[in-house]
XYZ file of C-alpha atoms in Angstrom:
727
model
C -18.773 6.551 -14.445
C -19.449 10.081 -15.015
C -18.218 11.669 -18.306
C -16.277 15.041 -18.058
C -16.836 17.652 -20.611
C -14.399 20.596 -20.234
C -17.004 22.928 -18.972
C -17.986 20.205 -16.198
C -14.447 19.570 -15.516
C -13.780 23.467 -14.930
C -16.997 24.020 -12.841
C -16.594 20.920 -10.657
C -12.705 21.746 -9.825
C -13.773 25.175 -9.013
C -11.441 26.599 -11.959
C -14.592 28.218 -13.689
C -12.957 31.653 -12.827
C -10.291 31.594 -15.351
C -6.747 30.294 -15.744
C -4.703 28.008 -17.800
C -5.304 24.545 -17.068
C -3.412 21.323 -18.303
C -5.682 18.298 -17.915
C -5.055 14.737 -18.789
C -8.346 12.643 -19.200
C -7.805 8.955 -18.345
C -9.394 6.825 -21.304
C -10.100 3.569 -19.629
C -12.808 2.801 -17.175
C -12.760 0.559 -14.156
C -14.823 -2.759 -14.148
C -17.766 -2.332 -11.364
C -16.700 -5.266 -9.217
C -12.918 -4.656 -9.085
C -10.632 -2.054 -7.300
C -10.031 0.843 -9.715
C -6.960 -0.205 -11.857
C -6.660 2.854 -13.945
C -3.250 3.853 -14.619
C -1.876 6.501 -16.760
C 0.046 5.584 -19.857
C 2.083 7.546 -22.739
C -1.155 8.760 -24.040
C -3.346 9.233 -21.036
C -2.378 10.553 -17.596
C -3.892 11.438 -14.316
C -2.335 15.186 -13.653
C -4.508 18.274 -13.243
C -2.675 21.642 -12.829
C -3.710 25.146 -13.278
C -2.161 28.686 -13.409
C -4.589 30.725 -11.963
C -5.207 34.793 -12.831
C -3.044 35.499 -9.514
C -0.234 33.457 -10.851
C -0.518 30.737 -8.144
C -0.605 27.012 -8.993
C -3.301 24.734 -7.962
C -3.052 20.991 -8.510
C -5.505 18.262 -8.002
C -3.757 15.258 -6.304
C -4.391 11.813 -7.917
C -3.066 9.869 -4.763
C -4.790 9.194 -1.568
C -2.658 9.906 1.664
C -1.945 7.669 4.315
C 1.361 8.703 5.531
C 3.565 8.108 2.259
C 3.272 11.599 1.191
C 3.288 10.783 -2.393
C 1.345 13.976 -3.433
C 4.579 15.901 -2.009
C 6.790 14.209 -4.611
C 4.314 14.690 -7.267
C 4.163 18.474 -6.332
C 7.848 18.576 -6.436
C 7.756 17.208 -9.991
C 5.399 19.889 -10.990
C 7.091 22.504 -9.279
C 10.525 21.342 -11.089
C 8.740 21.834 -14.446
C 7.143 25.063 -13.585
C 10.406 26.511 -11.828
C 8.539 27.209 -8.712
C 8.599 25.917 -5.318
C 6.841 22.871 -4.156
C 5.149 24.709 -1.230
C 3.767 27.478 -3.751
C 1.413 24.695 -4.953
C -2.253 24.800 -3.648
C -2.730 20.957 -3.335
C -6.458 19.801 -3.294
C -7.687 16.145 -3.003
C -10.579 15.921 -5.414
C -14.043 14.292 -4.798
C -14.954 11.714 -7.220
C -17.320 14.213 -8.958
C -14.458 16.494 -9.815
C -12.288 14.247 -11.843
C -11.859 11.454 -14.138
C -11.457 8.001 -12.195
C -7.895 7.273 -11.367
C -6.036 4.288 -9.850
C -6.429 2.888 -6.271
C -3.336 3.975 -4.243
C -1.635 0.844 -3.572
C 1.531 -1.248 -4.610
C 3.968 1.472 -4.172
C 2.759 2.546 -7.713
C 2.375 6.454 -7.015
C 5.802 7.854 -8.099
C 6.129 4.947 -10.608
C 2.835 5.403 -12.562
C 2.021 9.093 -11.975
C 5.575 11.003 -12.073
C 5.959 11.208 -15.490
C 2.155 12.247 -16.732
C 2.531 15.018 -13.887
C 5.808 16.164 -15.376
C 4.289 16.226 -18.980
C 1.132 18.297 -17.838
C 3.490 20.724 -15.998
C 5.828 20.991 -18.847
C 3.182 21.324 -21.510
C 1.600 24.245 -19.296
C 5.154 25.896 -18.971
C 5.593 25.793 -22.673
C 2.170 27.186 -23.497
C 2.652 29.935 -21.051
C 6.401 30.536 -22.741
C 4.717 30.820 -26.168
C 2.379 33.514 -24.434
C 5.248 35.493 -23.170
C 6.994 35.432 -26.625
C 3.969 36.675 -28.041
C 3.428 39.553 -25.590
C 7.247 40.550 -25.415
C 7.386 40.293 -29.189
C 10.586 38.002 -29.435
C 11.169 34.720 -30.804
C 10.312 31.707 -28.507
C 13.907 30.764 -28.450
C 14.654 34.096 -26.725
C 12.231 33.422 -23.653
C 14.215 31.896 -20.806
C 13.257 30.422 -17.553
C 12.660 32.489 -14.402
C 11.543 32.068 -11.200
C 7.696 31.400 -11.522
C 7.961 32.876 -15.013
C 10.198 33.922 -17.748
C 12.823 36.506 -18.625
C 14.827 37.777 -21.773
C 18.309 38.579 -22.306
C 17.535 42.185 -21.929
C 16.104 41.509 -18.437
C 12.391 41.968 -19.294
C 10.619 39.427 -17.138
C 7.180 38.435 -17.162
C 5.425 36.147 -14.276
C 2.798 33.807 -14.762
C 0.292 36.322 -13.292
C 1.105 38.582 -16.274
C 0.234 35.766 -18.452
C -2.989 34.558 -17.335
C -6.314 36.327 -17.465
C -10.063 35.337 -16.510
C -10.656 33.588 -19.591
C -10.736 29.678 -19.330
C -8.111 27.929 -21.215
C -7.666 24.157 -21.537
C -4.127 23.137 -22.881
C -4.334 20.159 -25.062
C -1.739 17.512 -24.386
C -1.440 15.572 -27.688
C 0.394 12.246 -27.459
C 1.149 12.510 -31.087
C 3.084 15.779 -30.755
C 6.942 15.674 -29.419
C 6.885 16.162 -25.755
C 8.320 19.313 -24.075
C 11.513 18.688 -22.506
C 10.962 17.251 -19.073
C 13.298 18.914 -16.324
C 12.535 16.315 -13.762
C 14.234 13.451 -15.656
C 17.054 15.785 -17.264
C 20.297 14.212 -15.399
C 22.333 17.092 -16.663
C 20.010 19.718 -14.934
C 20.857 21.076 -11.477
C 17.377 20.576 -9.967
C 15.861 22.818 -7.458
C 13.076 20.594 -6.347
C 13.475 17.155 -7.394
C 15.955 15.160 -5.231
C 15.588 17.689 -2.451
C 14.209 17.178 0.904
C 10.661 19.045 1.129
C 8.336 18.505 4.115
C 5.128 17.193 3.510
C 2.352 19.318 2.295
C -0.218 19.824 4.761
C 1.989 18.728 7.683
C 1.099 21.656 9.654
C -2.481 20.561 9.924
C -1.716 17.226 10.680
C 0.675 17.937 13.729
C -1.533 20.699 14.873
C -4.868 18.733 15.292
C -6.468 20.230 12.128
C -9.317 18.208 11.008
C -7.824 15.900 8.535
C -9.473 12.464 9.071
C -12.881 11.274 8.441
C -13.956 11.415 12.175
C -12.824 15.224 12.087
C -15.568 16.131 9.458
C -17.853 18.755 10.884
C -21.561 17.755 10.002
C -25.042 19.464 11.163
C -27.685 17.060 12.406
C -25.359 14.172 12.184
C -26.482 10.959 14.182
C -23.989 8.410 15.294
C -24.197 4.780 14.595
C -22.209 1.323 14.703
C -22.816 -2.161 13.014
C -22.254 -5.667 14.595
C -19.152 -7.048 12.851
C -19.318 -10.757 12.322
C -16.476 -13.044 13.045
C -16.068 -13.670 9.163
C -17.700 -11.932 6.239
C -19.702 -15.228 5.217
C -21.184 -15.723 8.550
C -25.005 -15.480 9.040
C -26.949 -14.233 12.125
C -28.535 -17.506 13.853
C -30.016 -15.605 16.679
C -30.449 -11.959 17.838
C -31.159 -10.708 21.383
C -31.468 -6.706 21.866
C -33.367 -6.806 25.157
C -32.932 -3.678 27.144
C -31.853 -1.795 24.181
C -34.829 0.709 24.345
C -33.686 1.797 27.852
C -30.492 3.188 26.821
C -30.643 6.981 27.040
C -29.832 8.440 23.420
C -30.757 5.384 21.631
C -32.801 6.041 18.745
C -33.204 3.105 16.459
C -32.097 -0.456 15.709
C -31.483 -1.017 12.058
C -31.855 -4.890 11.184
C -31.865 -6.102 7.598
C -30.967 -9.761 7.072
C -27.407 -10.123 8.525
C -27.095 -6.195 8.793
C -27.562 -5.076 12.286
C -26.770 -1.667 13.665
C -27.739 0.996 15.880
C -28.292 4.630 15.675
C -27.759 7.179 18.757
C -27.553 10.719 19.408
C -24.211 10.426 20.854
C -21.137 8.510 20.694
C -21.504 7.252 24.169
C -25.067 6.279 23.600
C -23.555 4.007 20.561
C -21.384 2.218 23.159
C -24.183 1.532 25.656
C -26.558 0.394 23.012
C -24.048 -1.901 21.216
C -23.709 -3.620 24.582
C -27.321 -4.573 24.534
C -26.854 -6.116 21.055
C -26.133 -10.056 21.329
C -25.602 -11.987 18.126
C -25.127 -15.581 17.585
C -23.541 -16.722 14.061
C -23.674 -19.666 11.799
C -20.417 -20.208 10.489
C -19.649 -21.911 7.061
C -16.543 -23.410 8.371
C -14.893 -23.510 11.772
C -12.686 -20.683 12.860
C -9.829 -21.864 14.672
C -5.903 -22.091 14.265
C -5.927 -25.649 13.681
C -8.151 -25.306 10.739
C -5.819 -22.773 9.275
C -2.928 -24.900 9.828
C -4.305 -27.699 8.013
C -5.490 -25.803 4.973
C -2.058 -24.233 4.605
C -0.085 -27.456 5.130
C 2.335 -27.529 2.166
C 3.563 -31.024 2.957
C 0.192 -32.460 2.856
C -0.436 -30.623 -0.399
C 2.622 -31.928 -2.012
C 1.684 -35.534 -0.937
C -1.383 -35.090 -3.174
C 0.822 -34.383 -6.138
C 1.583 -31.096 -8.261
C 0.452 -27.945 -6.802
C -2.397 -25.754 -8.442
C -0.221 -23.073 -9.956
C 3.292 -23.785 -11.538
C 5.202 -20.615 -11.811
C 8.533 -21.745 -13.032
C 9.677 -25.233 -14.405
C 13.049 -25.478 -15.976
C 14.451 -29.104 -16.066
C 13.385 -29.896 -12.661
C 14.649 -32.849 -10.694
C 12.849 -34.615 -7.629
C 15.579 -37.089 -6.890
C 18.242 -35.056 -5.723
C 20.439 -34.941 -2.724
C 19.206 -31.735 -1.122
C 21.529 -29.737 0.869
C 18.669 -27.663 2.475
C 15.188 -28.936 2.910
C 13.358 -26.958 5.154
C 9.799 -25.798 5.759
C 8.862 -22.323 6.919
C 5.580 -21.120 8.571
C 4.315 -17.662 8.438
C 1.468 -16.294 10.682
C -1.620 -14.554 10.010
C -1.297 -10.730 10.439
C -3.365 -7.728 10.818
C -3.123 -4.166 9.296
C -3.376 -2.971 12.790
C -3.623 0.741 11.584
C -3.251 3.347 14.134
C -6.485 4.993 13.027
C -9.740 3.021 13.381
C -11.638 3.959 10.142
C -14.689 6.134 10.099
C -17.170 7.358 7.439
C -20.031 9.811 7.143
C -22.961 9.438 4.724
C -25.555 11.789 3.927
C -28.458 11.563 1.387
C -29.871 14.587 -0.006
C -33.371 14.965 -1.274
C -32.565 17.763 -3.963
C -29.299 18.478 -6.136
C -27.377 16.046 -8.496
C -25.580 14.498 -5.850
C -28.185 12.081 -3.915
C -25.434 10.574 -1.618
C -22.483 12.060 -0.354
C -19.769 10.012 1.640
C -16.717 11.486 3.656
C -14.181 8.563 4.155
C -10.617 7.746 4.245
C -10.010 5.142 1.497
C -7.463 3.974 -0.927
C -9.848 3.843 -3.708
C -12.568 6.687 -3.714
C -13.808 5.586 -7.265
C -14.152 1.823 -5.813
C -16.359 3.138 -2.721
C -18.449 5.314 -5.585
C -19.066 2.388 -7.518
C -20.149 -0.187 -4.654
C -22.133 2.548 -3.108
C -24.084 2.850 -6.389
C -24.465 -0.660 -6.459
C -25.588 -0.725 -2.869
C -28.217 1.761 -3.086
C -29.319 1.451 -6.505
C -28.122 5.179 -7.227
C -26.317 5.971 -10.549
C -22.630 6.724 -10.014
C -23.207 10.202 -10.989
C -25.536 10.502 -8.072
C -22.909 9.276 -5.469
C -19.975 11.582 -4.358
C -16.988 10.380 -2.316
C -14.948 13.072 -0.501
C -11.668 11.412 0.349
C -9.924 12.105 3.579
C -6.465 11.441 5.005
C -5.898 7.885 6.286
C -3.922 7.047 9.419
C -2.815 3.963 7.956
C -3.878 1.819 5.041
C -1.438 -0.452 3.709
C -3.792 -2.310 1.475
C -6.734 -2.487 4.125
C -8.630 0.335 2.965
C -9.529 -0.527 -0.681
C -12.976 -1.912 0.292
C -16.760 -0.628 0.765
C -16.712 -1.614 4.610
C -17.318 1.265 7.122
C -18.700 3.105 4.151
C -21.340 0.641 3.832
C -22.247 0.675 7.388
C -22.744 4.322 7.309
C -24.798 4.517 4.054
C -27.062 1.832 5.182
C -27.758 3.471 8.439
C -28.030 7.038 7.000
C -30.598 5.699 4.262
C -32.713 4.200 7.167
C -32.769 7.182 8.967
C -32.945 9.686 6.254
C -30.253 11.906 8.283
C -26.580 12.061 8.218
C -24.807 9.121 10.215
C -21.306 9.049 11.290
C -19.949 5.626 12.017
C -16.477 5.086 13.725
C -15.273 1.495 14.115
C -13.941 0.397 17.553
C -10.180 -1.114 17.802
C -12.003 -4.367 18.238
C -13.701 -3.836 15.033
C -10.647 -3.146 13.207
C -9.112 -6.701 14.189
C -12.533 -8.446 13.624
C -13.717 -6.939 10.531
C -10.216 -6.048 8.930
C -8.930 -8.211 6.165
C -5.678 -9.932 6.945
C -2.497 -11.313 5.506
C -3.041 -14.977 4.879
C -1.110 -17.551 6.812
C 1.155 -19.775 4.565
C 3.734 -22.577 4.483
C 6.834 -22.861 2.691
C 8.809 -25.786 1.521
C 12.484 -25.119 0.088
C 14.879 -27.528 -1.217
C 18.150 -26.695 -2.538
C 21.165 -28.262 -3.854
C 24.612 -27.030 -4.911
C 27.133 -28.733 -7.534
C 30.589 -29.720 -6.714
C 32.002 -26.321 -7.272
C 29.575 -24.928 -4.497
C 27.102 -23.216 -7.122
C 23.086 -23.656 -7.243
C 22.328 -26.778 -9.275
C 18.865 -27.463 -7.975
C 15.898 -25.127 -6.596
C 12.381 -26.476 -5.598
C 10.342 -24.115 -3.909
C 6.511 -24.993 -2.982
C 4.135 -22.948 -0.793
C 0.564 -22.904 0.092
C -1.308 -19.559 1.355
C -4.583 -18.031 1.302
C -5.976 -16.063 -1.052
C -5.013 -12.371 -1.459
C -6.542 -10.257 -4.488
C -8.994 -13.111 -5.054
C -10.073 -13.464 -1.434
C -13.573 -14.357 -0.401
C -15.779 -11.444 -0.274
C -13.566 -9.234 -2.262
C -15.044 -10.260 -5.583
C -18.593 -11.402 -6.225
C -19.256 -15.126 -5.605
C -20.049 -15.641 -9.173
C -16.829 -14.338 -10.244
C -14.263 -15.998 -7.845
C -14.244 -19.409 -9.527
C -13.479 -17.855 -12.879
C -10.785 -15.566 -11.818
C -9.169 -18.283 -9.415
C -8.337 -20.339 -12.636
C -5.363 -17.721 -13.033
C -2.675 -16.843 -10.622
C -3.833 -14.506 -7.802
C -1.285 -11.313 -8.265
C -0.974 -11.338 -4.592
C -0.146 -14.797 -4.005
C 2.733 -15.264 -6.533
C 4.288 -12.065 -5.449
C 8.090 -12.482 -4.528
C 8.075 -16.237 -5.420
C 10.592 -16.097 -8.234
C 14.072 -15.744 -6.759
C 16.953 -13.907 -7.957
C 19.364 -16.515 -7.889
C 20.234 -18.717 -10.913
C 20.084 -22.765 -11.257
C 19.866 -25.204 -13.936
C 17.110 -27.149 -12.422
C 14.430 -24.991 -11.098
C 10.702 -25.510 -10.166
C 8.207 -22.996 -8.188
C 4.822 -23.955 -7.452
C 2.086 -22.735 -5.322
C -1.624 -23.593 -4.212
C -3.861 -21.030 -2.841
C -6.887 -21.744 -0.307
C -9.750 -20.271 1.430
C -9.144 -19.663 5.039
C -11.734 -19.444 7.708
C -10.748 -15.775 8.399
C -11.318 -12.862 6.231
C -8.098 -12.122 3.902
C -7.178 -9.396 1.520
C -4.076 -7.300 0.441
C -1.606 -6.314 3.025
C 1.746 -4.408 2.688
C 3.926 -6.228 0.292
C 1.359 -8.931 -0.294
C 3.136 -12.395 -0.478
C 6.319 -10.626 -1.278
C 7.571 -10.690 2.487
C 6.469 -14.424 3.300
C 7.892 -15.759 0.107
C 11.371 -13.695 0.278
C 11.669 -14.635 4.148
C 11.771 -18.223 2.861
C 13.950 -17.664 0.080
C 16.438 -15.705 1.782
C 16.358 -17.878 4.971
C 17.033 -20.999 2.919
C 19.931 -19.217 0.865
C 21.534 -18.161 4.131
C 21.204 -21.912 5.267
C 22.856 -23.250 2.394
C 25.843 -20.670 2.629
C 26.058 -21.894 6.199
C 26.227 -25.493 5.155
C 28.779 -24.669 2.352
C 30.979 -22.850 5.073
C 31.083 -19.659 2.638
C 30.093 -15.860 3.350
C 26.455 -15.340 2.708
C 26.637 -12.051 0.848
C 29.291 -13.031 -1.317
C 27.406 -16.217 -1.973
C 24.304 -14.635 -2.954
C 25.987 -12.414 -5.191
C 27.601 -15.126 -6.868
C 24.510 -16.887 -7.405
C 22.977 -14.018 -9.174
C 25.280 -14.745 -11.957
C 25.457 -10.901 -12.996
C 21.885 -11.022 -13.822
C 20.797 -8.637 -11.060
C 23.202 -5.755 -10.977
C 20.745 -3.356 -8.946
C 20.142 -5.977 -6.328
C 23.748 -6.813 -6.074
C 24.571 -3.099 -5.575
C 22.052 -2.951 -2.699
C 23.641 -5.960 -1.058
C 27.242 -4.598 -1.460
C 26.217 -1.210 -0.166
C 24.604 -2.599 2.997
C 27.428 -4.557 3.587
C 29.499 -1.839 3.694
C 27.076 0.240 5.924
C 27.039 -2.661 8.347
C 30.841 -2.888 8.581
C 30.941 0.541 9.883
C 29.449 -0.622 13.122
C 31.438 -3.373 15.250
C 29.300 -6.183 16.302
C 29.994 -7.008 20.058
C 31.827 -10.192 20.772
C 30.395 -12.888 22.911
C 27.531 -15.449 22.906
C 24.368 -14.101 21.641
C 25.217 -11.642 19.329
C 24.927 -12.285 15.466
C 24.411 -10.505 12.281
C 22.226 -11.392 9.248
C 21.829 -10.080 5.793
C 19.033 -10.519 3.336
C 17.930 -9.002 -0.090
C 14.869 -8.997 -2.209
C 13.154 -7.695 -5.165
C 9.472 -6.283 -4.977
C 7.142 -6.536 -8.135
C 10.137 -6.608 -10.282
C 11.207 -3.131 -9.791
C 12.171 -2.415 -6.427
C 15.441 -3.399 -4.915
C 16.515 -3.738 -1.408
C 19.018 -5.164 0.789
C 18.909 -5.184 4.944
C 21.223 -6.144 7.578
C 20.184 -6.791 11.150
C 22.338 -7.126 14.473
C 20.664 -8.805 17.369
C 21.307 -9.917 20.908
C 19.695 -12.997 22.167
C 19.460 -11.868 26.013
C 19.270 -15.041 28.382
C 18.862 -12.707 31.352
C 15.668 -10.703 29.865
C 14.833 -13.890 27.861
C 14.260 -11.528 24.920
C 15.352 -11.194 21.175
C 16.757 -7.509 20.846
C 17.412 -6.190 17.467
C 20.154 -3.815 18.039
C 20.934 -1.991 14.620
C 19.647 -2.423 11.159
C 21.354 -1.150 7.957
C 19.046 -0.678 4.572
C 20.255 0.105 1.091
C 17.424 0.658 -1.268
C 17.541 1.440 -4.971
C 14.601 3.615 -5.719
C 15.201 4.978 -9.286
C 14.943 8.682 -9.253
C 14.826 9.674 -5.559
C 12.581 12.536 -5.756
C 12.351 13.260 -1.884
C 15.153 11.377 0.030
C 13.616 12.387 3.332
C 10.339 11.036 2.642
C 11.902 7.994 1.285
C 13.920 7.291 4.389
C 10.621 7.743 6.378
C 8.957 4.925 4.137
C 12.138 2.741 4.701
C 12.048 3.365 8.463
C 8.374 2.371 8.747
C 9.193 -0.706 6.810
C 11.918 -1.722 9.118
C 9.630 -1.214 12.018
C 7.220 -3.704 10.618
C 9.964 -5.982 9.905
C 10.385 -6.447 13.531
C 6.861 -6.964 14.042
C 6.467 -9.619 11.498
C 9.850 -11.366 12.401
C 9.446 -11.074 16.383
C 5.975 -9.980 17.627
C 2.814 -9.707 15.342
C 0.463 -12.630 15.028
C -3.464 -12.604 14.913
C -4.682 -14.621 17.513
C -7.571 -16.693 16.563
C -9.744 -18.628 19.074
C -12.849 -21.180 18.673
C -14.916 -19.512 16.127
C -13.854 -16.053 16.867
C -10.867 -13.692 16.497
C -9.173 -13.061 19.886
C -7.035 -10.182 18.991
C -9.098 -7.198 19.830
C -6.595 -4.388 20.744
C -2.761 -3.873 21.153
C -2.749 -5.357 24.508
C -3.280 -8.549 23.054
C -1.870 -8.027 19.453
C 1.693 -6.770 19.794
C 3.387 -4.343 17.678
C 6.815 -2.838 17.753
C 6.875 -0.218 20.255
C 9.817 2.530 20.900
C 11.569 0.154 23.198
C 11.919 -2.410 20.301
C 13.388 -0.024 17.816
C 17.095 -0.367 16.895
C 19.340 2.269 15.633
C 19.233 2.630 11.606
C 21.489 3.346 8.829
C 19.795 3.972 5.670
C 21.335 4.762 2.287
C 19.215 5.599 -0.750
C 20.613 4.459 -4.093
C 19.455 7.311 -6.315
C 19.447 6.536 -9.992
C 18.109 9.786 -11.762
C 18.119 8.115 -15.171
C 15.571 5.355 -13.943
C 11.951 6.373 -13.192
C 10.909 6.170 -9.540
C 10.268 2.550 -8.572
C 8.459 3.118 -5.143
C 9.443 2.493 -1.758
C 6.210 2.007 0.549
C 6.033 -1.854 0.485
C 9.834 -2.699 -0.185
C 12.001 -2.900 2.766
C 9.578 -5.107 4.497
C 10.397 -7.907 2.174
C 14.251 -8.305 3.188
C 13.592 -7.045 7.098
C 12.461 -10.402 8.595
C 14.834 -12.591 6.895
C 17.894 -10.319 7.829
C 16.700 -10.761 11.582
C 16.067 -14.432 11.216
C 19.695 -14.834 9.623
C 21.018 -12.779 12.552
C 19.404 -15.064 14.999
C 20.933 -18.032 13.125
C 24.245 -16.375 13.222
C 24.212 -15.585 16.919
C 22.589 -18.900 18.168
C 23.065 -21.629 15.561
C 19.175 -22.213 15.646
C 17.353 -21.666 12.280
C 13.911 -19.911 12.718
C 11.664 -21.674 10.774
C 8.198 -20.144 11.935
C 7.130 -16.763 12.476
C 7.004 -15.066 14.947
C 10.218 -16.048 16.303
C 10.189 -16.289 20.117
C 12.786 -16.669 22.813
C 11.508 -19.701 23.544
C 12.031 -21.189 20.015
C 15.728 -20.346 20.229
C 16.355 -21.653 23.588
C 14.741 -24.890 22.577
C 16.846 -24.970 19.682
């Protein structure tokens, strides 16, 4: 990865014209074959801030935007430290040649990992300028007080930042060995002006007025248009290729065929559609693609019959021969990301200049794309530049070198810029999915009604160690350890004297990868459903029962459950057959706490399951921007309805049948319930993230409501009216 001198940094970011800059340089480097996993720590960060000679603040954003607006939250933190407004900050998403590498945008880690480094950078910049003000005013440092966009003294002499900055380039060193300046953002005694307030997302005007913010909007001269044939699964090989009639397509320029890579390049997008219709490929599959094969591979009962599962995550005096009061199997479907914006990329090779290849793309990991493009083309990483664009949805699905690869290879073949726009069908065929999984949960209680035995076993497809996500030579090695995505959410927050949690991960015939909340949502669906069923069997109120079984060890999760119970009680559930209310709670990644309630009506007339109302209480630590947090929670609750009731990737015989939203159902406005959301603000606790959290509790809350309404325990997702009616 490129090394950054101070002068190179200033030049690359356009800051050579002068100003005072606070910069953290990340020390670590990403391995070539993995997603970029560089996060800041106490000695290194990822904040780039400059006060320019006109007094304005410029900030290079370290996060990729896919609707979560994390950069707005980071700008609020910088503004709090600098005593300005967030909208006073000029935010720029840097290209990979402008900054040291930073971590992939994923895992609800943006505020958790970057808020403190941003605060340190901004506060260090503030205190450097305070020292300049003291010198200029000839007063002690202690006599210089904060003012809006600058400083003041007791005798009302005021200096703005523009009065303290000239055309000289100044880099402010941030020394981890020196005492840190006071961080206003995390001072619970401070009356904050930015942090904790609703701030509209930076750049929102361009988004809602149709400004060119996505990859497909990037203007480019002499650009050609291309598309690549997507295999039904990445390890498929071409068995036959027929392109007869393609030369007669008006606007067709060239067929690019290299091994199993087949694409077309045309003068117009419509010509691409016509040319692709003339490309007929038959595929040689390494294993059959069908739902039956998937079901057999993830069969937890068959796996348990063969003995201990591959990974034992918890074993505490486990007892097999117990009279289980709950012994249930749960089946969870394959799900697609189904992002609203089909991805696009533009690649351009340059014959002159230091940057031989430029890529414009919406990606969660621009530095990962940089590395993979370097390996794909043989160019050095310094010769490749990625210009990140906004994404219309990512959710873990845009970490990979995919549409970028298509554009790069076609552009290299043509020696001319090429734009590749995936179709909706490409998104379903070539996207990486959340794996199917099955879960066996056995629970027993003692004579006092407390948990005594807990045995949780499950089988799922790989997530972070999925095929084609890492090199084939590396997969057998890494798969000896625990797949971080597979084990997410598997350890319950409930105490039992005898516990065992074990799992097995397998290679499925469909492409797999990271999907919002990873395995957290499937695992917690099984755990919360089983706990709810035990409460029913014991004839105790489910929320009180779950809180009791935490044994005081989960105060933040308990607080969420108590809060959501109060929220739900404000709304009277209609009396009569078919109405029910359910609760669920969960912990995501050991740091994010949430509880959800759902009110449902099972309507025999329309033969539908209707979610009427949902409540959510989420403990987010420090709530930087409550309005944006609510937006993230709302999206998770919408997706909860999809996971519980609607979404399933349809797998046919050796192909993916889901191809668009007419055959892959997602929640629509008519499916949305009314919502009550309460954010539990903990200003003394660092922000813990929200983008993936409420999804872990939403589906089991809906399933538990259906159980409460009908007596039917949903065991398979998505839940249908026919399932409930059949009992």
